[in-house]
C-alpha atoms as a printed R data frame, in Angstrom:
    type eleno elety resid chain resno       x       y       z
1   ATOM     1    CA   MET     A     1  25.796 -16.614  -2.847
2   ATOM     2    CA   SER     A     2  22.736 -14.403  -2.943
3   ATOM     3    CA   THR     A     3  24.401 -11.004  -2.711
4   ATOM     4    CA   SER     A     4  23.704  -8.872  -5.777
5   ATOM     5    CA   ARG     A     5  25.287  -5.495  -6.417
6   ATOM     6    CA   HIS     A     6  23.456  -4.539  -9.589
7   ATOM     7    CA   PRO     A     7  23.958  -0.823 -10.373
8   ATOM     8    CA   VAL     A     8  20.216  -0.179 -10.666
9   ATOM     9    CA   ALA     A     9  19.610  -1.645  -7.209
10  ATOM    10    CA   LEU     A    10  22.464   0.390  -5.758
11  ATOM    11    CA   ARG     A    11  21.086   3.581  -7.317
12  ATOM    12    CA   LEU     A    12  17.606   2.934  -5.919
13  ATOM    13    CA   GLU     A    13  19.075   2.170  -2.510
14  ATOM    14    CA   SER     A    14  21.039   5.430  -2.505
15  ATOM    15    CA   ILE     A    15  17.966   7.443  -3.542
16  ATOM    16    CA   VAL     A    16  15.349   5.861  -1.302
17  ATOM    17    CA   GLY     A    17  17.177   4.215   1.586
18  ATOM    18    CA   GLY     A    18  15.511   2.066   4.198
19  ATOM    19    CA   ASP     A    19  14.234  -1.470   3.798
20  ATOM    20    CA   ALA     A    20  10.511  -0.701   3.768
21  ATOM    21    CA   ARG     A    21  10.785   2.327   1.476
22  ATOM    22    CA   LEU     A    22  13.005   0.495  -1.012
23  ATOM    23    CA   LEU     A    23  10.642  -2.488  -1.118
24  ATOM    24    CA   ALA     A    24   7.635  -0.175  -1.482
25  ATOM    25    CA   LEU     A    25   9.264   1.622  -4.410
26  ATOM    26    CA   VAL     A    26  10.080  -1.629  -6.202
27  ATOM    27    CA   MET     A    27   6.679  -3.268  -5.692
28  ATOM    28    CA   MET     A    28   4.508  -0.167  -6.214
29  ATOM    29    CA   LEU     A    29   6.352   1.110  -9.278
30  ATOM    30    CA   PRO     A    30   3.834  -0.529 -11.694
31  ATOM    31    CA   LEU     A    31   1.061   1.418  -9.978
32  ATOM    32    CA   ILE     A    32   2.994   4.678 -10.194
33  ATOM    33    CA   ASP     A    33   4.139   4.555 -13.810
34  ATOM    34    CA   GLY     A    34   0.769   3.392 -15.190
35  ATOM    35    CA   VAL     A    35   1.924  -0.033 -16.380
36  ATOM    36    CA   PHE     A    36  -0.580  -1.905 -14.213
37  ATOM    37    CA   PRO     A    37  -3.682  -0.034 -15.496
38  ATOM    38    CA   ALA     A    38  -2.381  -0.509 -19.039
39  ATOM    39    CA   LEU     A    39  -2.104  -4.257 -18.430
40  ATOM    40    CA   ILE     A    40  -5.666  -4.315 -17.104
41  ATOM    41    CA   LEU     A    41  -7.029  -2.485 -20.149
42  ATOM    42    CA   ALA     A    42  -4.929  -4.588 -22.536
43  ATOM    43    CA   GLY     A    43  -6.598  -7.793 -21.302
44  ATOM    44    CA   ALA     A    44  -3.606  -9.271 -19.499
45  ATOM    45    CA   LEU     A    45  -5.784  -9.926 -16.430
46  ATOM    46    CA   ASN     A    46  -8.860 -11.410 -18.066
47  ATOM    47    CA   ASP     A    47  -8.301 -14.822 -16.466
48  ATOM    48    CA   PRO     A    48  -6.831 -15.962 -13.125
49  ATOM    49    CA   LEU     A    49  -3.765 -17.544 -14.764
50  ATOM    50    CA   GLY     A    50  -2.968 -14.207 -16.380
51  ATOM    51    CA   ALA     A    51  -3.319 -12.585 -12.963
52  ATOM    52    CA   VAL     A    52  -0.802 -15.037 -11.518
53  ATOM    53    CA   GLN     A    53   1.604 -14.273 -14.357
54  ATOM    54    CA   VAL     A    54   1.299 -10.499 -13.970
55  ATOM    55    CA   GLY     A    55   1.576 -10.715 -10.193
56  ATOM    56    CA   LEU     A    56   4.804 -12.706 -10.297
57  ATOM    57    CA   LEU     A    57   6.424 -10.679 -13.080
58  ATOM    58    CA   ILE     A    58   5.272  -7.147 -12.262
59  ATOM    59    CA   PHE     A    59   4.961  -7.093  -8.474
60  ATOM    60    CA   GLY     A    60   7.416  -9.908  -7.770
61  ATOM    61    CA   GLY     A    61  10.343 -10.769  -9.992
62  ATOM    62    CA   SER     A    62  14.042 -10.328  -9.506
63  ATOM    63    CA   ALA     A    63  13.831  -6.794  -8.115
64  ATOM    64    CA   THR     A    64  11.711  -7.894  -5.170
65  ATOM    65    CA   VAL     A    65  13.924 -10.942  -4.587
66  ATOM    66    CA   ALA     A    66  17.086  -8.819  -4.675
67  ATOM    67    CA   VAL     A    67  15.706  -6.259  -2.220
68  ATOM    68    CA   ILE     A    68  14.615  -8.903   0.292
69  ATOM    69    CA   LEU     A    69  17.679 -11.147   0.094
70  ATOM    70    CA   ALA     A    70  20.479  -8.657  -0.558
71  ATOM    71    CA   GLU     A    71  19.293  -5.425   1.037
72  ATOM    72    CA   MET     A    72  16.940  -6.238   3.921
73  ATOM    73    CA   SER     A    73  18.217  -7.254   7.335
74  ATOM    74    CA   GLY     A    74  16.616  -8.793  10.387
75  ATOM    75    CA   THR     A    75  14.930 -12.072  11.186
76  ATOM    76    CA   PRO     A    76  12.467 -13.709   8.760
77  ATOM    77    CA   ARG     A    77   9.600 -12.592  10.995
78  ATOM    78    CA   GLU     A    78  10.774  -8.980  10.875
79  ATOM    79    CA   GLN     A    79  11.181  -9.116   7.116
80  ATOM    80    CA   ALA     A    80   7.723 -10.666   6.750
81  ATOM    81    CA   ALA     A    81   6.275  -7.798   8.806
82  ATOM    82    CA   ILE     A    82   7.875  -5.285   6.412
83  ATOM    83    CA   VAL     A    83   6.471  -7.176   3.414
84  ATOM    84    CA   LEU     A    84   2.970  -7.089   4.910
85  ATOM    85    CA   LEU     A    85   3.374  -3.408   5.745
86  ATOM    86    CA   VAL     A    86   4.048  -2.733   2.065
87  ATOM    87    CA   GLY     A    87   1.819  -5.459   0.623
88  ATOM    88    CA   ILE     A    88  -1.527  -4.651   2.239
89  ATOM    89    CA   PRO     A    89  -1.650  -1.071   0.833
90  ATOM    90    CA   LEU     A    90  -0.408  -2.480  -2.489
91  ATOM    91    CA   ILE     A    91  -3.384  -4.852  -2.710
92  ATOM    92    CA   LEU     A    92  -5.836  -2.075  -1.840
93  ATOM    93    CA   LEU     A    93  -4.344   0.372  -4.364
94  ATOM    94    CA   SER     A    94  -4.406  -2.307  -7.059
95  ATOM    95    CA   ALA     A    95  -8.108  -2.890  -6.469
96  ATOM    96    CA   VAL     A    96  -8.757   0.878  -6.643
97  ATOM    97    CA   GLN     A    97  -6.798   1.252  -9.878
98  ATOM    98    CA   ALA     A    98  -8.668  -1.680 -11.403
99  ATOM    99    CA   ALA     A    99 -11.992  -0.125 -10.421
100 ATOM   100    CA   LEU     A   100 -10.979   3.238 -11.966
101 ATOM   101    CA   ALA     A   101  -9.384   1.748 -15.094
102 ATOM   102    CA   PRO     A   102 -12.299   2.816 -17.360
103 ATOM   103    CA   SER     A   103 -11.824   6.428 -16.272
104 ATOM   104    CA   PHE     A   104  -8.156   6.132 -17.155
105 ATOM   105    CA   GLU     A   105  -9.111   4.664 -20.532
106 ATOM   106    CA   SER     A   106 -11.436   7.591 -21.301
107 ATOM   107    CA   LEU     A   107  -8.590  10.008 -20.647
108 ATOM   108    CA   ILE     A   108  -6.086   8.499 -23.104
109 ATOM   109    CA   ASP     A   109  -5.861   6.665 -26.380
110 ATOM   110    CA   ILE     A   110  -5.333   3.185 -25.013
111 ATOM   111    CA   ALA     A   111  -3.906   1.771 -28.269
112 ATOM   112    CA   ILE     A   112  -1.046   4.287 -28.212
113 ATOM   113    CA   PHE     A   113  -0.496   4.014 -24.471
114 ATOM   114    CA   GLU     A   114  -0.285   0.212 -24.640
115 ATOM   115    CA   ARG     A   115   2.664   0.472 -27.031
116 ATOM   116    CA   PHE     A   116   4.476   2.806 -24.662
117 ATOM   117    CA   ALA     A   117   3.680   0.537 -21.713
118 ATOM   118    CA   ALA     A   118   5.170  -2.366 -23.677
119 ATOM   119    CA   LEU     A   119   8.294  -0.276 -24.273
120 ATOM   120    CA   VAL     A   120   8.515   0.476 -20.554
121 ATOM   121    CA   ILE     A   121   8.357  -3.223 -19.657
122 ATOM   122    CA   ALA     A   122  10.956  -4.055 -22.323
123 ATOM   123    CA   ALA     A   123  13.250  -1.287 -21.036
124 ATOM   124    CA   ILE     A   124  12.926  -2.545 -17.457
125 ATOM   125    CA   ALA     A   125  13.712  -6.070 -18.638
126 ATOM   126    CA   ALA     A   126  16.808  -4.879 -20.507
127 ATOM   127    CA   LYS     A   127  18.023  -2.856 -17.525
128 ATOM   128    CA   THR     A   128  17.457  -5.856 -15.284
129 ATOM   129    CA   ALA     A   129  19.419  -8.178 -17.542
130 ATOM   130    CA   SER     A   130  22.386  -5.895 -18.150
131 ATOM   131    CA   ALA     A   131  23.421  -2.616 -16.584
132 ATOM   132    CA   THR     A   132  25.591  -1.881 -19.630
133 ATOM   133    CA   ILE     A   133  22.622  -2.076 -21.974
134 ATOM   134    CA   GLY     A   134  20.551  -0.054 -19.518
135 ATOM   135    CA   GLU     A   135  22.958   2.867 -19.773
136 ATOM   136    CA   TYR     A   136  21.970   3.369 -23.417
137 ATOM   137    CA   LEU     A   137  18.216   3.150 -22.792
138 ATOM   138    CA   PRO     A   138  16.023   6.011 -21.594
139 ATOM   139    CA   ASN     A   139  14.546   5.972 -18.129
140 ATOM   140    CA   PRO     A   140  11.182   4.151 -17.936
141 ATOM   141    CA   ILE     A   141   9.633   7.250 -16.371
142 ATOM   142    CA   VAL     A   142  10.652   9.229 -19.456
143 ATOM   143    CA   ILE     A   143   9.094   6.619 -21.756
144 ATOM   144    CA   ILE     A   144   5.795   6.533 -19.869
145 ATOM   145    CA   GLY     A   145   5.764  10.335 -19.754
146 ATOM   146    CA   LEU     A   146   6.129  10.506 -23.520
147 ATOM   147    CA   GLY     A   147   3.380   7.918 -23.795
148 ATOM   148    CA   LEU     A   148   1.029  10.057 -21.731
149 ATOM   149    CA   VAL     A   149   1.811  13.128 -23.812
150 ATOM   150    CA   ALA     A   150   1.221  11.215 -27.044
151 ATOM   151    CA   SER     A   151  -1.957   9.458 -25.948
152 ATOM   152    CA   VAL     A   152  -3.750  11.843 -23.584
153 ATOM   153    CA   ASP     A   153  -7.101  13.204 -24.771
154 ATOM   154    CA   PRO     A   154  -8.800  15.271 -22.030
155 ATOM   155    CA   SER     A   155 -11.832  16.077 -24.172
156 ATOM   156    CA   GLY     A   156 -13.354  12.639 -23.704
157 ATOM   157    CA   ALA     A   157 -12.544  12.208 -20.010
158 ATOM   158    CA   THR     A   158 -15.333  10.757 -17.912
159 ATOM   159    CA   PHE     A   159 -15.532   9.286 -14.447
160 ATOM   160    CA   THR     A   160 -16.494   5.643 -14.873
161 ATOM   161    CA   VAL     A   161 -16.193   2.724 -12.492
162 ATOM   162    CA   MET     A   162 -15.339  -0.759 -13.671
163 ATOM   163    CA   ASN     A   163 -18.511  -2.783 -14.194
164 ATOM   164    CA   ASP     A   164 -16.702  -6.139 -14.390
165 ATOM   165    CA   PRO     A   165 -16.211  -7.521 -10.870
166 ATOM   166    CA   ALA     A   166 -14.203 -10.472 -12.215
167 ATOM   167    CA   LEU     A   167 -11.605  -8.123 -13.700
168 ATOM   168    CA   VAL     A   168 -11.295  -6.230 -10.417
169 ATOM   169    CA   ALA     A   169 -10.947  -9.545  -8.602
170 ATOM   170    CA   ASN     A   170  -8.206 -10.672 -11.002
171 ATOM   171    CA   ALA     A   171  -6.341  -7.393 -10.521
172 ATOM   172    CA   THR     A   172  -6.559  -7.811  -6.766
173 ATOM   173    CA   LEU     A   173  -5.414 -11.417  -7.148
174 ATOM   174    CA   ALA     A   174  -2.359 -10.270  -9.128
175 ATOM   175    CA   ALA     A   175  -1.313  -7.940  -6.324
176 ATOM   176    CA   ALA     A   176  -1.988 -10.630  -3.712
177 ATOM   177    CA   ILE     A   177   0.154 -13.104  -5.686
178 ATOM   178    CA   GLY     A   178   3.007 -10.590  -5.748
179 ATOM   179    CA   VAL     A   179   2.734 -10.018  -1.999
180 ATOM   180    CA   ALA     A   180   2.554 -13.774  -1.323
181 ATOM   181    CA   PHE     A   181   5.655 -14.259  -3.457
182 ATOM   182    CA   ALA     A   182   7.534 -11.579  -1.506
183 ATOM   183    CA   LEU     A   183   6.326 -13.069   1.781
184 ATOM   184    CA   THR     A   184   7.595 -16.511   0.754
185 ATOM   185    CA   ILE     A   185  11.002 -15.060  -0.127
186 ATOM   186    CA   ALA     A   186  11.168 -13.256   3.223
187 ATOM   187    CA   LEU     A   187  10.286 -16.362   5.255
188 ATOM   188    CA   GLY     A   188  12.727 -18.534   3.323
189 ATOM   189    CA   ALA     A   189  15.485 -15.925   3.221
190 ATOM   190    CA   PRO     A   190  17.959 -17.799   5.496
191 ATOM   191    CA   TYR     A   191  17.957 -20.767   3.112
192 ATOM   192    CA   LEU     A   192  17.670 -18.810  -0.142
193 ATOM   193    CA   ARG     A   193  20.699 -16.688   0.748
194 ATOM   194    CA   ASP     A   194  22.753 -19.886   0.834
195 ATOM   195    CA   TYR     A   195  21.236 -21.810  -2.051
196 ATOM   196    CA   MET     A   196  19.933 -19.191  -4.528
197 ATOM   197    CA   ASP     A   197  21.950 -17.268  -7.093
198 ATOM   198    CA   ILE     A   198  20.238 -13.878  -7.438
199 ATOM   199    CA   ASP     A   199  22.112 -12.890 -10.585
200 ATOM   200    CA   ARG     A   200  21.080 -16.103 -12.339
201 ATOM   201    CA   PHE     A   201  17.452 -15.542 -11.339
202 ATOM   202    CA   ARG     A   202  17.692 -11.897 -12.363
203 ATOM   203    CA   PHE     A   203  18.725 -12.802 -15.889
204 ATOM   204    CA   GLY     A   204  16.023 -15.454 -16.220
205 ATOM   205    CA   SER     A   205  13.300 -13.152 -14.936
206 ATOM   206    CA   ALA     A   206  14.483 -10.475 -17.375
207 ATOM   207    CA   VAL     A   207  13.868 -12.929 -20.217
208 ATOM   208    CA   ALA     A   208  10.394 -13.672 -18.839
209 ATOM   209    CA   LEU     A   209   9.652  -9.972 -18.423
210 ATOM   210    CA   GLY     A   210  10.822  -9.336 -21.980
211 ATOM   211    CA   LEU     A   211   8.218 -11.790 -23.291
212 ATOM   212    CA   LEU     A   212   5.360 -10.007 -21.506
213 ATOM   213    CA   PRO     A   213   5.193  -6.890 -23.736
214 ATOM   214    CA   LEU     A   214   5.229  -9.103 -26.836
215 ATOM   215    CA   SER     A   215   2.101 -10.834 -25.585
216 ATOM   216    CA   LEU     A   216   0.556  -7.412 -24.881
217 ATOM   217    CA   LEU     A   217   1.096  -6.415 -28.508
218 ATOM   218    CA   GLY     A   218  -1.014  -9.326 -29.701
219 ATOM   219    CA   MET     A   219   1.623 -11.989 -30.262
220 ATOM   220    CA   ALA     A   220   0.514 -15.463 -29.265
221 ATOM   221    CA   PHE     A   221   2.905 -16.117 -26.395
222 ATOM   222    CA   GLY     A   222   0.209 -17.154 -23.913
223 ATOM   223    CA   GLN     A   223   1.751 -18.143 -20.587
224 ATOM   224    CA   ALA     A   224   5.302 -18.345 -21.936
225 ATOM   225    CA   PRO     A   225   6.530 -15.552 -19.592
226 ATOM   226    CA   LEU     A   226   5.280 -17.505 -16.577
227 ATOM   227    CA   ALA     A   227   6.967 -20.677 -17.832
228 ATOM   228    CA   ALA     A   228  10.237 -18.786 -18.369
229 ATOM   229    CA   LEU     A   229  10.058 -17.400 -14.827
230 ATOM   230    CA   ILE     A   230   9.530 -20.880 -13.360
231 ATOM   231    CA   VAL     A   231  12.490 -22.241 -15.326
232 ATOM   232    CA   ALA     A   232  14.633 -19.320 -14.119
233 ATOM   233    CA   ALA     A   233  13.683 -20.044 -10.510
234 ATOM   234    CA   VAL     A   234  14.544 -23.734 -10.891
235 ATOM   235    CA   PHE     A   235  17.965 -23.022 -12.369
236 ATOM   236    CA   ALA     A   236  18.703 -20.326  -9.793
237 ATOM   237    CA   ILE     A   237  18.458 -22.813  -6.920
238 ATOM   238    CA   ASP     A   238  21.811 -24.490  -6.325
239 ATOM   239    CA   LEU     A   239  21.357 -27.297  -3.812
240 ATOM   240    CA   PRO     A   240  24.629 -28.621  -2.283
241 ATOM   241    CA   LEU     A   241  24.270 -32.129  -3.722
242 ATOM   242    CA   GLU     A   242  27.832 -32.242  -5.021
243 ATOM   243    CA   ARG     A   243  29.218 -31.093  -1.682
244 ATOM   244    CA   ASP     A   244  27.320 -33.807   0.172
245 ATOM   245    CA   SER     A   245  28.639 -36.503  -2.152
246 ATOM   246    CA   SER     A   246  32.195 -35.245  -1.755
247 ATOM   247    CA   ASP     A   247  31.806 -35.285   2.021
248 ATOM   248    CA   ALA     A   248  30.593 -38.879   1.860
249 ATOM   249    CA   ALA     A   249  33.576 -39.786  -0.335
250 ATOM   250    CA   ASP     A   250  35.905 -38.193   2.193
251 ATOM   251    CA   ASP     A   251  34.337 -40.160   5.017
252 ATOM   252    CA   GLY     A   252  34.723 -43.514   3.205
253 ATOM   253    CA   PRO     A   253  38.511 -43.992   3.404
254 ATOM   254    CA   ALA     A   254  38.535 -42.831   7.044
255 ATOM   255    CA   MET     A   255  36.138 -45.606   8.006
256 ATOM   256    CA   SER     A   256  38.000 -48.230   5.947
257 ATOM   257    CA   VAL     A   257  41.090 -47.786   8.135
258 ATOM   258    CA   ASP     A   258  39.383 -49.185  11.224
259 ATOM   259    CA   PRO     A   259  39.249 -52.844  10.101
260 ATOM   260    CA   VAL     A   260  42.960 -52.732   9.271
261 ATOM   261    CA   THR     A   261  43.995 -51.418  12.675
262 ATOM   262    CA   ASP     A   262  41.702 -53.890  14.433
263 ATOM   263    CA   GLY     A   263  43.338 -56.904  12.879
264 ATOM   264    CA   GLY     A   264  42.973 -56.826   9.105
265 ATOM   265    CA   ASP     A   265  45.610 -57.732   6.586
266 ATOM   266    CA   ALA     A   266  49.189 -57.593   7.801
267 ATOM   267    CA   ASP     A   267  50.752 -54.399   6.538
268 ATOM   268    CA   GLY     A   268  52.808 -51.518   7.947
269 ATOM   269    CA   SER     A   269  49.984 -50.268  10.172
270 ATOM   270    CA   VAL     A   270  49.954 -53.508  12.216
271 ATOM   271    CA   GLU     A   271  53.648 -53.270  12.964
272 ATOM   272    CA   LEU     A   272  53.205 -49.687  14.176
273 ATOM   273    CA   ASP     A   273  50.728 -50.918  16.798
274 ATOM   274    CA   VAL     A   274  53.141 -53.611  18.035
275 ATOM   275    CA   GLU     A   275  56.291 -51.532  18.253
276 ATOM   276    CA   PRO     A   276  55.312 -49.344  21.292
277 ATOM   277    CA   VAL     A   277  54.768 -52.550  23.320
278 ATOM   278    CA   GLU     A   278  58.230 -53.820  22.466
279 ATOM   279    CA   GLU     A   279  59.650 -50.449  23.412
280 ATOM   280    CA   SER     A   280  58.271 -50.687  26.938
281 ATOM   281    CA   ASP     A   281  59.619 -54.238  27.346
282 ATOM   282    CA   ASP     A   282  63.164 -53.470  26.167
283 ATOM   283    CA   ALA     A   283  63.568 -50.060  27.699
284 ATOM   284    CA   ASP     A   284  66.064 -51.348  30.337
285 ATOM   285    CA   ALA     A   285  68.327 -52.904  27.717
286 ATOM   286    CA   GLY     A   286  69.322 -49.449  26.481
287 ATOM   287    CA   THR     A   287  68.654 -50.273  22.868
288 ATOM   288    CA   TYR     A   288  65.704 -48.771  20.941
289 ATOM   289    CA   PRO     A   289  63.832 -51.565  19.132
290 ATOM   290    CA   GLY     A   290  63.581 -49.550  15.930
291 ATOM   291    CA   ASP     A   291  67.344 -49.002  15.694
292 ATOM   292    CA   ASP     A   292  68.974 -51.140  13.039
293 ATOM   293    CA   THR     A   293  72.739 -51.546  13.150
294 ATOM   294    CA   THR     A   294  72.829 -53.081   9.709
295 ATOM   295    CA   ASP     A   295  74.877 -50.863   7.432
296 ATOM   296    CA   THR     A   296  73.583 -52.351   4.205
297 ATOM   297    CA   GLU     A   297  72.791 -49.861   1.438
298 ATOM   298    CA   GLY     A   298  69.920 -51.914   0.101
299 ATOM   299    CA   ARG     A   299  67.861 -52.178   3.271
300 ATOM   300    CA   ALA     A   300  64.266 -51.065   3.168
301 ATOM   301    CA   PRO     A   301  63.798 -47.369   4.061
302 ATOM   302    CA   TRP     A   302  61.079 -48.033   6.663
303 ATOM   303    CA   LEU     A   303  63.568 -50.166   8.665
């Protein structure tokens, strides 16, 4: 059920190749394209709940789930080792980017760059939801490159370290939440491959990701993206309740036959148990007990 052959995933797999490298590209992309520093400067990580939301949507999400369930092979322990191999550097790099976020802010016009970062997130959400729509949208790298060109201002660049330890801690928490999410998917992969529909979760997480840039632009969406992601995860799980009930219904009639054969109501099944005994008693007479010499047209067919 969990196999997903989304064109974007196939293209990434053909370019990168390898389980660890593909997972590293998917999870570290927000650090590479500048979306994560933009989220820090835009205030998306001012509280721990915002950090949880960003961690699940940016570092986790459908792309991470698809890579682990549909592309990675090996035992859950081996997959968990790959996740940790990618996740520990991810957490460290996130903390470094959070600490250097003020230097990044002094280099660009953050108001302009935030709009381009919102466009990047919206483009990724659209490409995640539909490959057909994604064909008509520019590459996110192109959008973030245009954003850097439009917002960069080298004249005011200074080297400044973040003086808010809580913000650095929230940024680190966001990365840790994303790694913990990926680790949970890797450990539960044998069950999720059977009971989770990746395409259904992919569409739901695209909706949640599409709400995130709207909240960055000042719209009062609050934790709506996180709520949408939770709803998508709930609807993506397809437990075999209907199959269990059908199996129980199939077992019912089979068990109801036993009382009849053991001496229930007199019907055709009781006569079938008696006839082999009569056959052994009358075998020397040369006449089969079930043979009926009556030539009447109206006799019962089972006679």
